[in-house]
mmCIF file of C-alpha atoms in Angstrom:
data_model
loop_
_atom_site.group_PDB
_atom_site.id
_atom_site.type_symbol
_atom_site.label_atom_id
_atom_site.label_comp_id
_atom_site.label_asym_id
_atom_site.label_seq_id
_atom_site.Cartn_x
_atom_site.Cartn_y
_atom_site.Cartn_z
ATOM 1 C CA MET W 65 282.036 95.228 91.344
ATOM 2 C CA SER W 66 285.701 94.316 91.492
ATOM 3 C CA VAL W 67 286.651 90.645 91.276
ATOM 4 C CA ALA W 68 289.920 88.736 91.057
ATOM 5 C CA GLN W 69 288.984 87.083 87.740
ATOM 6 C CA SER W 70 285.996 87.277 85.487
ATOM 7 C CA PHE W 71 284.948 84.825 82.770
ATOM 8 C CA GLU W 72 282.284 86.233 80.481
ATOM 9 C CA PRO W 73 279.824 84.367 78.250
ATOM 10 C CA GLY W 74 281.602 82.762 75.302
ATOM 11 C CA SER W 75 285.013 82.614 77.007
ATOM 12 C CA PHE W 76 286.848 79.655 78.570
ATOM 13 C CA LYS W 77 285.199 78.659 81.843
ATOM 14 C CA PRO W 78 287.071 76.899 84.685
ATOM 15 C CA LEU W 79 283.694 75.611 85.990
ATOM 16 C CA GLN W 80 280.579 74.757 84.038
ATOM 17 C CA LEU W 81 276.915 75.288 84.855
ATOM 18 C CA SER W 82 274.543 72.685 83.394
ATOM 19 C CA ASP W 83 271.377 73.682 81.558
ATOM 20 C CA GLY W 84 269.307 72.378 84.481
ATOM 21 C CA ALA W 85 271.277 74.507 86.946
ATOM 22 C CA LYS W 86 270.879 77.553 84.695
ATOM 23 C CA ARG W 87 267.101 77.013 84.536
ATOM 24 C CA ARG W 88 266.847 76.674 88.323
ATOM 25 C CA LEU W 89 269.019 79.741 88.887
ATOM 26 C CA ARG W 90 266.856 81.772 86.476
ATOM 27 C CA ALA W 91 263.741 80.633 88.374
ATOM 28 C CA LEU W 92 265.265 81.643 91.723
ATOM 29 C CA ILE W 93 266.273 85.036 90.339
ATOM 30 C CA ALA W 94 262.711 85.581 89.111
ATOM 31 C CA GLU W 95 261.240 84.471 92.471
ATOM 32 C CA GLU W 96 263.505 86.863 94.359
ATOM 33 C CA GLY W 97 263.042 89.678 91.832
ATOM 34 C CA ASN W 98 266.792 90.357 91.977
ATOM 35 C CA GLN W 99 268.630 90.307 88.633
ATOM 36 C CA ASP W 100 271.993 90.689 90.442
ATOM 37 C CA LEU W 101 271.620 87.336 92.251
ATOM 38 C CA LYS W 102 274.502 84.915 91.621
ATOM 39 C CA LEU W 103 275.122 81.328 92.708
ATOM 40 C CA ARG W 104 278.024 81.159 95.169
ATOM 41 C CA VAL W 105 279.785 77.782 95.127
ATOM 42 C CA PHE W 106 282.278 76.927 97.856
ATOM 43 C CA VAL W 107 284.176 74.146 99.584
ATOM 44 C CA THR W 108 284.559 73.771 103.353
ATOM 45 C CA GLY W 109 286.325 71.243 105.520
ATOM 46 C CA GLY W 110 284.181 68.490 106.969
ATOM 47 C CA GLY W 111 281.682 65.992 105.692
ATOM 48 C CA CYS W 112 282.267 62.268 105.707
ATOM 49 C CA SER W 113 284.924 62.437 102.962
ATOM 50 C CA GLY W 114 287.037 65.394 104.148
ATOM 51 C CA PHE W 115 285.587 68.347 102.212
ATOM 52 C CA GLN W 116 282.011 69.322 101.523
ATOM 53 C CA TYR W 117 280.341 71.454 98.887
ATOM 54 C CA GLY W 118 278.275 74.473 99.759
ATOM 55 C CA PHE W 119 275.920 76.723 97.847
ATOM 56 C CA ASP W 120 274.612 80.158 98.640
ATOM 57 C CA PHE W 121 273.284 83.164 96.777
ATOM 58 C CA ALA W 122 274.887 86.583 96.652
ATOM 59 C CA ASP W 123 274.191 89.782 94.780
ATOM 60 C CA THR W 124 277.696 91.172 95.269
ATOM 61 C CA ALA W 125 281.167 89.709 94.829
ATOM 62 C CA SER W 126 284.220 90.259 97.003
ATOM 63 C CA ASP W 127 287.518 91.468 95.547
ATOM 64 C CA GLU W 128 288.939 87.927 95.741
ATOM 65 C CA ASP W 129 286.048 86.113 94.054
ATOM 66 C CA THR W 130 286.106 84.622 90.584
ATOM 67 C CA LEU W 131 283.013 85.594 88.589
ATOM 68 C CA ILE W 132 281.909 83.135 85.906
ATOM 69 C CA GLU W 133 279.100 84.357 83.653
ATOM 70 C CA PHE W 134 276.781 82.174 81.563
ATOM 71 C CA GLU W 135 274.435 84.186 79.349
ATOM 72 C CA ASP W 136 272.081 85.783 81.921
ATOM 73 C CA VAL W 137 273.228 83.948 85.082
ATOM 74 C CA ALA W 138 276.524 83.871 86.991
ATOM 75 C CA MET W 139 278.492 81.918 89.553
ATOM 76 C CA LEU W 140 280.925 83.169 92.223
ATOM 77 C CA VAL W 141 283.819 81.126 93.639
ATOM 78 C CA ASP W 142 286.198 82.190 96.411
ATOM 79 C CA PRO W 143 289.956 81.654 95.881
ATOM 80 C CA LEU W 144 290.314 78.793 98.389
ATOM 81 C CA SER W 145 287.446 76.814 96.843
ATOM 82 C CA TYR W 146 288.506 77.559 93.262
ATOM 83 C CA GLN W 147 291.480 75.164 93.380
ATOM 84 C CA TYR W 148 289.237 72.229 94.334
ATOM 85 C CA LEU W 149 286.518 73.027 91.795
ATOM 86 C CA VAL W 150 288.368 73.736 88.524
ATOM 87 C CA GLY W 151 286.979 71.435 85.833
ATOM 88 C CA SER W 152 283.752 70.726 87.741
ATOM 89 C CA THR W 153 280.188 71.073 86.539
ATOM 90 C CA VAL W 154 277.431 72.406 88.780
ATOM 91 C CA ASP W 155 274.114 70.700 88.082
ATOM 92 C CA PHE W 156 270.631 70.773 89.571
ATOM 93 C CA GLU W 157 268.771 67.543 90.260
ATOM 94 C CA GLU W 158 265.346 66.653 91.519
ATOM 95 C CA GLY W 159 264.642 63.197 92.871
ATOM 96 C CA LEU W 160 263.667 61.162 95.896
ATOM 97 C CA ALA W 161 266.333 62.920 97.963
ATOM 98 C CA GLY W 162 264.793 66.298 97.096
ATOM 99 C CA ALA W 163 265.852 69.108 94.809
ATOM 100 C CA ARG W 164 269.407 70.408 95.094
ATOM 101 C CA PHE W 165 272.454 71.745 93.345
ATOM 102 C CA VAL W 166 275.185 69.116 92.966
ATOM 103 C CA ILE W 167 278.778 69.157 91.718
ATOM 104 C CA ASN W 168 280.331 66.681 89.323
ATOM 105 C CA ASN W 169 283.998 67.060 90.252
ATOM 106 C CA PRO W 170 286.685 65.244 88.238
ATOM 107 C CA ASN W 171 289.274 66.188 90.909
ATOM 108 C CA ALA W 172 287.538 64.151 93.623
ATOM 109 C CA THR W 173 289.264 60.844 94.351
ATOM 110 C CA SER W 174 286.288 59.659 96.396
ATOM 111 C CA THR W 175 282.862 60.959 97.378
ATOM 112 C CA CYS W 176 280.281 60.103 99.976
ATOM 113 C CA GLY W 177 277.075 58.299 99.047
ATOM 114 C CA CYS W 178 274.986 61.466 98.844
ATOM 115 C CA GLY W 179 277.611 63.377 96.811
ATOM 116 C CA ALA W 180 277.778 66.292 99.254
ATOM 117 C CA SER W 181 281.359 65.642 100.358
ATOM 118 C CA PHE W 182 284.556 64.547 98.659
ATOM 119 C CA MET W 183 288.276 63.825 99.021
ATOM 120 C CA VAL W 184 291.109 64.963 96.720
#
């Protein structure tokens, strides 16, 4: 697998993955039976605040992706999304709105009420 940048366990990480997100990712990997599964985090245009967060799962990275490893789990970020996400923490929450991955982004100047979209 060739990636643009790779951040291994124990090194500086431009994005963080909370303990809750790591637990959920481990559970999803076990459910799928695929140890190569990684959380893909991305930003797209749209949403009520201008940009919106997206999450997907991938077992391979593209040449342009940034790979960020945390012990036994990893996250992939494409180059366009990377600039909007540096310094963010990906978390997993369960509540009345359901269970979902969320992003705590210090770069966002405003967010929508549900936290799925943001403005910089």
